[in-house]
Amino acid sequence: MSTRIAWPGGKEFAFSIFDDTDLTVPGNFEAVYDLLGSLGMRTTKSVWPATGTDLVPRGAQGSTCDDPEYLSTVLQLQRSGFEIGYHNSYFAGLPRQRIDQALEHFRSLFGSYPSSMANHAESSEGIYWGHERVSGVAQLFYRARLRRFGANPHQGHIRNSRYFWGDLCRQRIRYVRNFVFGEIDTLAACPVMPYYDPDRPFVQAWYAASNGQILSSCLDLLAEHNQDRLEESGGACIVYTHLGSGFQQGNTVDKRFAELIRRIAGKRGWFVPVTTVLDHIRSQQGLTMLTAAQRRRLEWRWFAHKFVAGRT
Ligand SMILES: [Zn+2]
């Protein structure tokens, strides 16, 4: 699996961002997207598409697609080529019927079901999340670490739960994120992606990401020497971040972030949405059927990043 991927148009590497919508409200993310767009980047912005008068369209957690001002910006982003991804239906878990409705609402707003998603950190809808991200001994360790010995609060994959939506996920969503690594070359950290995990059958294919959770970790990840490494390796970077969490102050994009993103945009990279990157890798190396040995290697590598290196 060490073969280099040939990127379209003679590009030297691939670069994308999965933007977790937490905290994003009108006024705190538009300038960031103006910058990405003006540099020719097209990345992935996630949303909460749940709808209903009992939900909060704009609050401390962020905006949902029921916030008209937010929605109009998101639709504009989609029209200009950004991918709209899924971040569970809402910031608080909703039961199956509402999830189904949210996915239909997503389709009516954006033209099709979402193709890429990431679980929200704390949600009953979480699919193979919490300690079920990992298996065997790693799961025992992670459970101890989480200090959660009862039922998994993340129940999207548990058939008899009211939050079960695994079958809908399998039918409708192509790529779900699991592990996040500190390495800028996501593909080097997870060379098997996208992969199918036979122990987690409600997910068509999994992908990994590189850790840029908040502004400071994103600035570390995108530091000049890392950018140059990505360029040299010819790999693929999928940054996982929260662009609504302080990347923009007033109408101004954080200076250092702007500087770094301009620098990488100046390289011969392929700056496309998460689904486009994953589809391309898949067209070259197929969909990996994860073996037990590959699973173990991924899980422990993630553990080393998350706990030994003390990262999120
Ligand atoms: Zn989230």
Tab-separated table of C-alpha atoms and ligand atoms in Angstrom:
chain	number	residue	atom	x	y	z
A	1	MET	CA	0.000	0.000	0.000
A	2	SER	CA	3.032	2.245	-0.279
A	3	THR	CA	2.321	3.078	-3.911
A	4	ARG	CA	2.077	6.771	-4.557
A	5	ILE	CA	-1.262	8.046	-5.720
A	6	ALA	CA	-1.215	9.849	-9.068
A	7	TRP	CA	-3.175	13.062	-8.549
A	8	PRO	CA	-5.152	14.603	-11.434
A	9	GLY	CA	-3.568	17.245	-13.644
A	10	GLY	CA	-0.051	16.429	-12.465
A	11	LYS	CA	-0.775	17.808	-8.998
A	12	GLU	CA	1.762	16.803	-6.391
A	13	PHE	CA	-0.445	16.187	-3.373
A	14	ALA	CA	-4.052	16.474	-2.243
A	15	PHE	CA	-5.359	18.802	0.446
A	16	SER	CA	-8.808	19.075	1.958
A	17	ILE	CA	-10.586	20.211	5.102
A	18	PHE	CA	-13.554	18.723	6.945
A	19	ASP	CA	-15.022	21.675	8.809
A	20	ASP	CA	-16.966	20.548	11.883
A	21	THR	CA	-19.873	22.974	12.226
A	22	ASP	CA	-19.727	23.290	16.049
A	23	LEU	CA	-19.921	26.973	17.144
A	24	THR	CA	-20.395	28.227	13.586
A	25	VAL	CA	-22.929	31.064	13.351
A	26	PRO	CA	-23.374	33.945	10.915
A	27	GLY	CA	-20.507	36.377	11.392
A	28	ASN	CA	-17.779	33.940	12.433
A	29	PHE	CA	-16.895	31.885	9.352
A	30	GLU	CA	-17.718	33.692	6.097
A	31	ALA	CA	-14.382	35.478	5.744
A	32	VAL	CA	-12.539	32.177	6.166
A	33	TYR	CA	-14.504	30.715	3.267
A	34	ASP	CA	-14.002	33.843	1.183
A	35	LEU	CA	-10.284	33.312	1.633
A	36	LEU	CA	-10.360	29.580	0.828
A	37	GLY	CA	-12.544	30.244	-2.202
A	38	SER	CA	-10.371	33.088	-3.493
A	39	LEU	CA	-7.340	30.795	-3.316
A	40	GLY	CA	-9.100	28.209	-5.462
A	41	MET	CA	-9.694	25.785	-2.605
A	42	ARG	CA	-12.916	23.813	-2.430
A	43	THR	CA	-13.260	21.903	0.822
A	44	THR	CA	-16.030	20.360	2.952
A	45	LYS	CA	-18.273	22.246	5.362
A	46	SER	CA	-20.532	20.150	7.575
A	47	VAL	CA	-24.047	21.019	8.763
A	48	TRP	CA	-26.817	19.960	11.154
A	49	PRO	CA	-29.887	19.505	8.941
A	50	ALA	CA	-32.436	18.543	11.617
A	51	THR	CA	-35.539	20.667	11.407
A	52	GLY	CA	-38.442	21.527	13.701
A	53	THR	CA	-39.781	24.295	15.895
A	54	ASP	CA	-38.639	22.491	19.045
A	55	LEU	CA	-34.966	22.826	18.004
A	56	VAL	CA	-32.618	25.793	18.449
A	57	PRO	CA	-31.677	27.163	14.999
A	58	ARG	CA	-28.955	29.426	16.361
A	59	GLY	CA	-27.398	29.216	19.799
A	60	ALA	CA	-24.219	28.705	21.770
A	61	GLN	CA	-23.613	25.382	19.986
A	62	GLY	CA	-23.845	26.966	16.548
A	63	SER	CA	-26.413	27.308	13.776
A	64	THR	CA	-28.486	24.620	12.088
A	65	CYS	CA	-29.945	24.641	8.587
A	66	ASP	CA	-33.102	26.121	10.146
A	67	ASP	CA	-31.162	29.402	10.571
A	68	PRO	CA	-32.034	31.187	7.287
A	69	GLU	CA	-29.024	33.495	7.284
A	70	TYR	CA	-26.629	30.616	7.923
A	71	LEU	CA	-28.363	28.395	5.381
A	72	SER	CA	-28.133	30.997	2.660
A	73	THR	CA	-24.340	31.214	3.125
A	74	VAL	CA	-24.024	27.421	3.124
A	75	LEU	CA	-26.056	27.164	-0.079
A	76	GLN	CA	-23.873	29.807	-1.651
A	77	LEU	CA	-20.788	27.810	-0.672
A	78	GLN	CA	-22.266	24.713	-2.264
A	79	ARG	CA	-23.036	26.620	-5.470
A	80	SER	CA	-19.435	27.744	-5.674
A	81	GLY	CA	-18.148	24.169	-5.390
A	82	PHE	CA	-17.705	23.452	-1.690
A	83	GLU	CA	-19.012	20.093	-0.475
A	84	ILE	CA	-21.663	20.081	2.231
A	85	GLY	CA	-21.070	17.264	4.720
A	86	TYR	CA	-23.009	15.808	7.623
A	87	HIS	CA	-22.304	16.174	11.349
A	88	ASN	CA	-25.142	14.030	12.731
A	89	SER	CA	-28.592	15.567	12.515
A	90	TYR	CA	-28.192	18.073	15.372
A	91	PHE	CA	-25.854	18.918	18.247
A	92	ALA	CA	-28.033	16.884	20.607
A	93	GLY	CA	-29.003	13.347	19.645
A	94	LEU	CA	-32.443	12.903	18.091
A	95	PRO	CA	-34.366	9.646	17.671
A	96	ARG	CA	-34.392	7.632	14.459
A	97	GLN	CA	-37.446	9.207	12.860
A	98	ARG	CA	-35.986	12.695	13.264
A	99	ILE	CA	-32.661	11.522	11.842
A	100	ASP	CA	-34.442	10.079	8.817
A	101	GLN	CA	-36.286	13.378	8.427
A	102	ALA	CA	-33.031	15.344	8.778
A	103	LEU	CA	-31.382	13.309	6.009
A	104	GLU	CA	-34.403	13.914	3.754
A	105	HIS	CA	-34.223	17.601	4.619
A	106	PHE	CA	-30.543	17.581	3.703
A	107	ARG	CA	-31.433	16.030	0.360
A	108	SER	CA	-34.121	18.586	-0.352
A	109	LEU	CA	-31.772	21.470	0.504
A	110	PHE	CA	-28.579	20.243	-1.175
A	111	GLY	CA	-29.830	17.922	-3.928
A	112	SER	CA	-28.607	14.577	-2.601
A	113	TYR	CA	-27.829	12.776	0.646
A	114	PRO	CA	-24.518	13.757	2.236
A	115	SER	CA	-21.579	11.724	1.014
A	116	SER	CA	-19.132	12.506	3.812
A	117	MET	CA	-19.713	12.781	7.531
A	118	ALA	CA	-18.067	12.965	10.923
A	119	ASN	CA	-19.717	12.098	14.235
A	120	HIS	CA	-20.378	14.954	16.629
A	121	ALA	CA	-18.333	14.469	19.805
A	122	GLU	CA	-21.170	13.826	22.229
A	123	SER	CA	-24.333	12.561	20.603
A	124	SER	CA	-26.557	9.547	21.084
A	125	GLU	CA	-26.627	9.362	17.277
A	126	GLY	CA	-22.902	8.636	17.185
A	127	ILE	CA	-22.210	5.637	14.985
A	128	TYR	CA	-19.484	3.258	16.237
A	129	TRP	CA	-18.361	6.092	18.447
A	130	GLY	CA	-17.188	6.395	22.045
A	131	HIS	CA	-15.304	3.245	23.003
A	132	GLU	CA	-16.700	1.439	19.955
A	133	ARG	CA	-14.313	3.386	17.753
A	134	VAL	CA	-11.781	0.733	18.702
A	135	SER	CA	-11.734	-3.011	19.318
A	136	GLY	CA	-10.422	-5.650	21.701
A	137	VAL	CA	-7.773	-4.593	24.182
A	138	ALA	CA	-7.689	-1.054	22.782
A	139	GLN	CA	-11.389	-0.800	23.578
A	140	LEU	CA	-10.805	-1.862	27.184
A	141	PHE	CA	-8.119	0.786	27.529
A	142	TYR	CA	-10.232	3.479	25.904
A	143	ARG	CA	-13.224	2.605	28.068
A	144	ALA	CA	-11.109	2.903	31.179
A	145	ARG	CA	-9.797	6.186	29.886
A	146	LEU	CA	-13.310	7.498	29.232
A	147	ARG	CA	-14.403	6.118	32.628
A	148	ARG	CA	-17.546	4.834	31.006
A	149	PHE	CA	-18.401	1.323	31.974
A	150	GLY	CA	-22.131	1.348	31.249
A	151	ALA	CA	-23.874	1.308	27.894
A	152	ASN	CA	-22.251	3.261	25.091
A	153	PRO	CA	-23.973	6.683	24.947
A	154	HIS	CA	-23.337	6.652	21.182
A	155	GLN	CA	-26.029	4.378	19.814
A	156	GLY	CA	-26.437	5.023	16.104
A	157	HIS	CA	-25.277	1.497	15.299
A	158	ILE	CA	-27.221	-0.308	18.044
A	159	ARG	CA	-30.274	-1.960	16.555
A	160	ASN	CA	-32.604	-1.886	19.521
A	161	SER	CA	-31.823	1.736	20.432
A	162	ARG	CA	-34.234	4.566	19.649
A	163	TYR	CA	-31.215	6.340	18.119
A	164	PHE	CA	-30.454	3.522	15.681
A	165	TRP	CA	-29.902	4.715	12.126
A	166	GLY	CA	-27.126	2.361	10.977
A	167	ASP	CA	-29.170	1.054	8.046
A	168	LEU	CA	-29.814	4.626	6.835
A	169	CYS	CA	-26.133	5.430	7.195
A	170	ARG	CA	-25.168	2.379	5.140
A	171	GLN	CA	-27.679	3.230	2.404
A	172	ARG	CA	-27.004	6.938	2.168
A	173	ILE	CA	-23.558	7.994	3.335
A	174	ARG	CA	-20.363	7.037	1.557
A	175	TYR	CA	-17.585	8.102	3.935
A	176	VAL	CA	-17.464	8.337	7.732
A	177	ARG	CA	-14.491	9.619	9.703
A	178	ASN	CA	-12.892	7.682	12.505
A	179	PHE	CA	-9.237	8.190	13.463
A	180	VAL	CA	-7.404	11.500	13.642
A	181	PHE	CA	-3.608	11.691	13.591
A	182	GLY	CA	-0.987	14.344	14.223
A	183	GLU	CA	0.755	13.714	10.902
A	184	ILE	CA	-0.045	16.217	8.100
A	185	ASP	CA	-0.037	13.400	5.532
A	186	THR	CA	-3.289	11.659	6.485
A	187	LEU	CA	-2.755	9.029	3.831
A	188	ALA	CA	0.666	8.135	5.231
A	189	ALA	CA	-0.873	7.714	8.702
A	190	CYS	CA	-3.760	5.689	7.273
A	191	PRO	CA	-2.591	4.206	3.957
A	192	VAL	CA	-5.581	1.852	3.840
A	193	MET	CA	-8.163	4.638	3.510
A	194	PRO	CA	-10.863	4.553	2.381
A	195	TYR	CA	-11.538	1.191	4.017
A	196	TYR	CA	-14.436	-1.076	4.889
A	197	ASP	CA	-14.335	-2.528	8.390
A	198	PRO	CA	-16.240	-5.835	8.490
A	199	ASP	CA	-16.706	-5.379	12.258
A	200	ARG	CA	-18.557	-2.101	11.595
A	201	PRO	CA	-20.877	-3.010	8.730
A	202	PHE	CA	-23.200	0.022	8.837
A	203	VAL	CA	-20.445	2.204	7.434
A	204	GLN	CA	-19.717	1.876	3.703
A	205	ALA	CA	-16.210	3.270	4.026
A	206	TRP	CA	-14.083	4.973	6.660
A	207	TYR	CA	-11.546	7.738	6.339
A	208	ALA	CA	-9.033	9.310	8.692
A	209	ALA	CA	-8.045	12.947	9.188
A	210	SER	CA	-5.212	15.100	10.473
A	211	ASN	CA	-5.624	16.972	13.729
A	212	GLY	CA	-6.327	20.672	13.369
A	213	GLN	CA	-9.232	20.718	15.855
A	214	ILE	CA	-8.800	24.294	17.033
A	215	LEU	CA	-6.884	27.281	15.724
A	216	SER	CA	-3.667	26.515	17.615
A	217	SER	CA	-3.510	22.853	16.565
A	218	CYS	CA	-4.399	23.831	13.006
A	219	LEU	CA	-1.557	26.355	12.915
A	220	ASP	CA	0.830	23.657	14.197
A	221	LEU	CA	-0.389	21.185	11.607
A	222	LEU	CA	-0.061	23.653	8.732
A	223	ALA	CA	3.361	24.939	9.790
A	224	GLU	CA	5.777	25.509	6.905
A	225	HIS	CA	7.917	22.419	7.520
A	226	ASN	CA	4.803	20.223	7.551
A	227	GLN	CA	3.518	21.742	4.317
A	228	ASP	CA	6.858	21.020	2.694
A	229	ARG	CA	6.763	17.466	3.991
A	230	LEU	CA	3.323	16.900	2.508
A	231	GLU	CA	4.522	18.243	-0.809
A	232	GLU	CA	7.533	15.922	-0.746
A	233	SER	CA	5.572	12.843	0.267
A	234	GLY	CA	2.965	13.401	-2.450
A	235	GLY	CA	0.278	12.227	-0.047
A	236	ALA	CA	-3.109	13.547	0.986
A	237	CYS	CA	-4.089	15.750	3.906
A	238	ILE	CA	-7.630	15.936	5.264
A	239	VAL	CA	-7.595	18.529	8.028
A	240	TYR	CA	-10.242	18.042	10.707
A	241	THR	CA	-11.077	21.394	12.229
A	242	HIS	CA	-13.724	23.801	13.506
A	243	LEU	CA	-13.504	26.888	11.298
A	244	GLY	CA	-16.160	28.662	13.389
A	245	SER	CA	-14.083	28.468	16.561
A	246	GLY	CA	-11.869	31.543	16.302
A	247	PHE	CA	-10.330	31.456	12.825
A	248	GLN	CA	-12.110	34.731	12.127
A	249	GLN	CA	-12.140	37.747	14.434
A	250	GLY	CA	-14.768	40.236	13.337
A	251	ASN	CA	-14.465	40.220	9.561
A	252	THR	CA	-10.805	39.343	9.594
A	253	VAL	CA	-9.239	35.933	9.184
A	254	ASP	CA	-6.563	35.086	11.746
A	255	LYS	CA	-3.330	36.465	10.325
A	256	ARG	CA	-1.175	33.407	10.822
A	257	PHE	CA	-3.842	31.065	9.456
A	258	ALA	CA	-4.239	33.276	6.378
A	259	GLU	CA	-0.486	33.293	5.893
A	260	LEU	CA	-0.224	29.501	6.120
A	261	ILE	CA	-3.215	28.761	3.934
A	262	ARG	CA	-1.944	31.181	1.265
A	263	ARG	CA	1.432	29.488	1.379
A	264	ILE	CA	0.070	25.978	0.842
A	265	ALA	CA	-2.336	27.235	-1.847
A	266	GLY	CA	0.733	28.430	-3.746
A	267	LYS	CA	1.992	24.858	-4.106
A	268	ARG	CA	0.994	22.402	-6.829
A	269	GLY	CA	-1.650	20.716	-4.702
A	270	TRP	CA	-5.098	19.417	-5.532
A	271	PHE	CA	-7.424	21.422	-3.252
A	272	VAL	CA	-10.760	19.627	-3.434
A	273	PRO	CA	-13.541	18.393	-1.119
A	274	VAL	CA	-13.127	15.363	1.137
A	275	THR	CA	-15.359	13.135	-1.016
A	276	THR	CA	-13.439	14.054	-4.170
A	277	VAL	CA	-10.102	13.143	-2.549
A	278	LEU	CA	-11.447	9.841	-1.200
A	279	ASP	CA	-13.153	8.878	-4.480
A	280	HIS	CA	-9.888	9.484	-6.289
A	281	ILE	CA	-7.807	7.392	-3.874
A	282	ARG	CA	-10.426	4.681	-4.181
A	283	SER	CA	-10.250	4.783	-7.973
A	284	GLN	CA	-6.515	4.103	-7.710
A	285	GLN	CA	-6.224	1.581	-4.907
A	286	GLY	CA	-9.784	0.347	-4.479
A	287	LEU	CA	-11.674	0.024	-1.231
A	288	THR	CA	-9.534	-1.782	1.345
A	289	MET	CA	-11.180	-4.607	3.264
A	290	LEU	CA	-9.655	-4.007	6.660
A	291	THR	CA	-7.883	-7.052	8.116
A	292	ALA	CA	-7.554	-7.650	11.845
A	293	ALA	CA	-3.835	-6.827	11.663
A	294	GLN	CA	-4.492	-3.552	9.818
A	295	ARG	CA	-7.186	-2.648	12.339
A	296	ARG	CA	-4.838	-3.250	15.255
A	297	ARG	CA	-2.120	-1.152	13.675
A	298	LEU	CA	-4.498	1.766	13.037
A	299	GLU	CA	-6.048	1.619	16.486
A	300	TRP	CA	-2.731	1.616	18.330
A	301	ARG	CA	-1.282	4.335	16.127
A	302	TRP	CA	-4.300	6.451	16.977
A	303	PHE	CA	-3.925	5.614	20.647
A	304	ALA	CA	-0.319	6.725	20.556
A	305	HIS	CA	-1.347	10.028	19.003
A	306	LYS	CA	-4.334	10.633	21.238
A	307	PHE	CA	-2.972	9.610	24.605
A	308	VAL	CA	0.761	9.225	24.491
A	309	ALA	CA	1.262	12.469	22.589
A	310	GLY	CA	-1.575	13.921	24.677
A	311	ARG	CA	-3.452	15.325	21.717
A	312	THR	CA	-7.188	15.474	21.279
B	1	ZN	ZN	-18.940	18.525	16.521
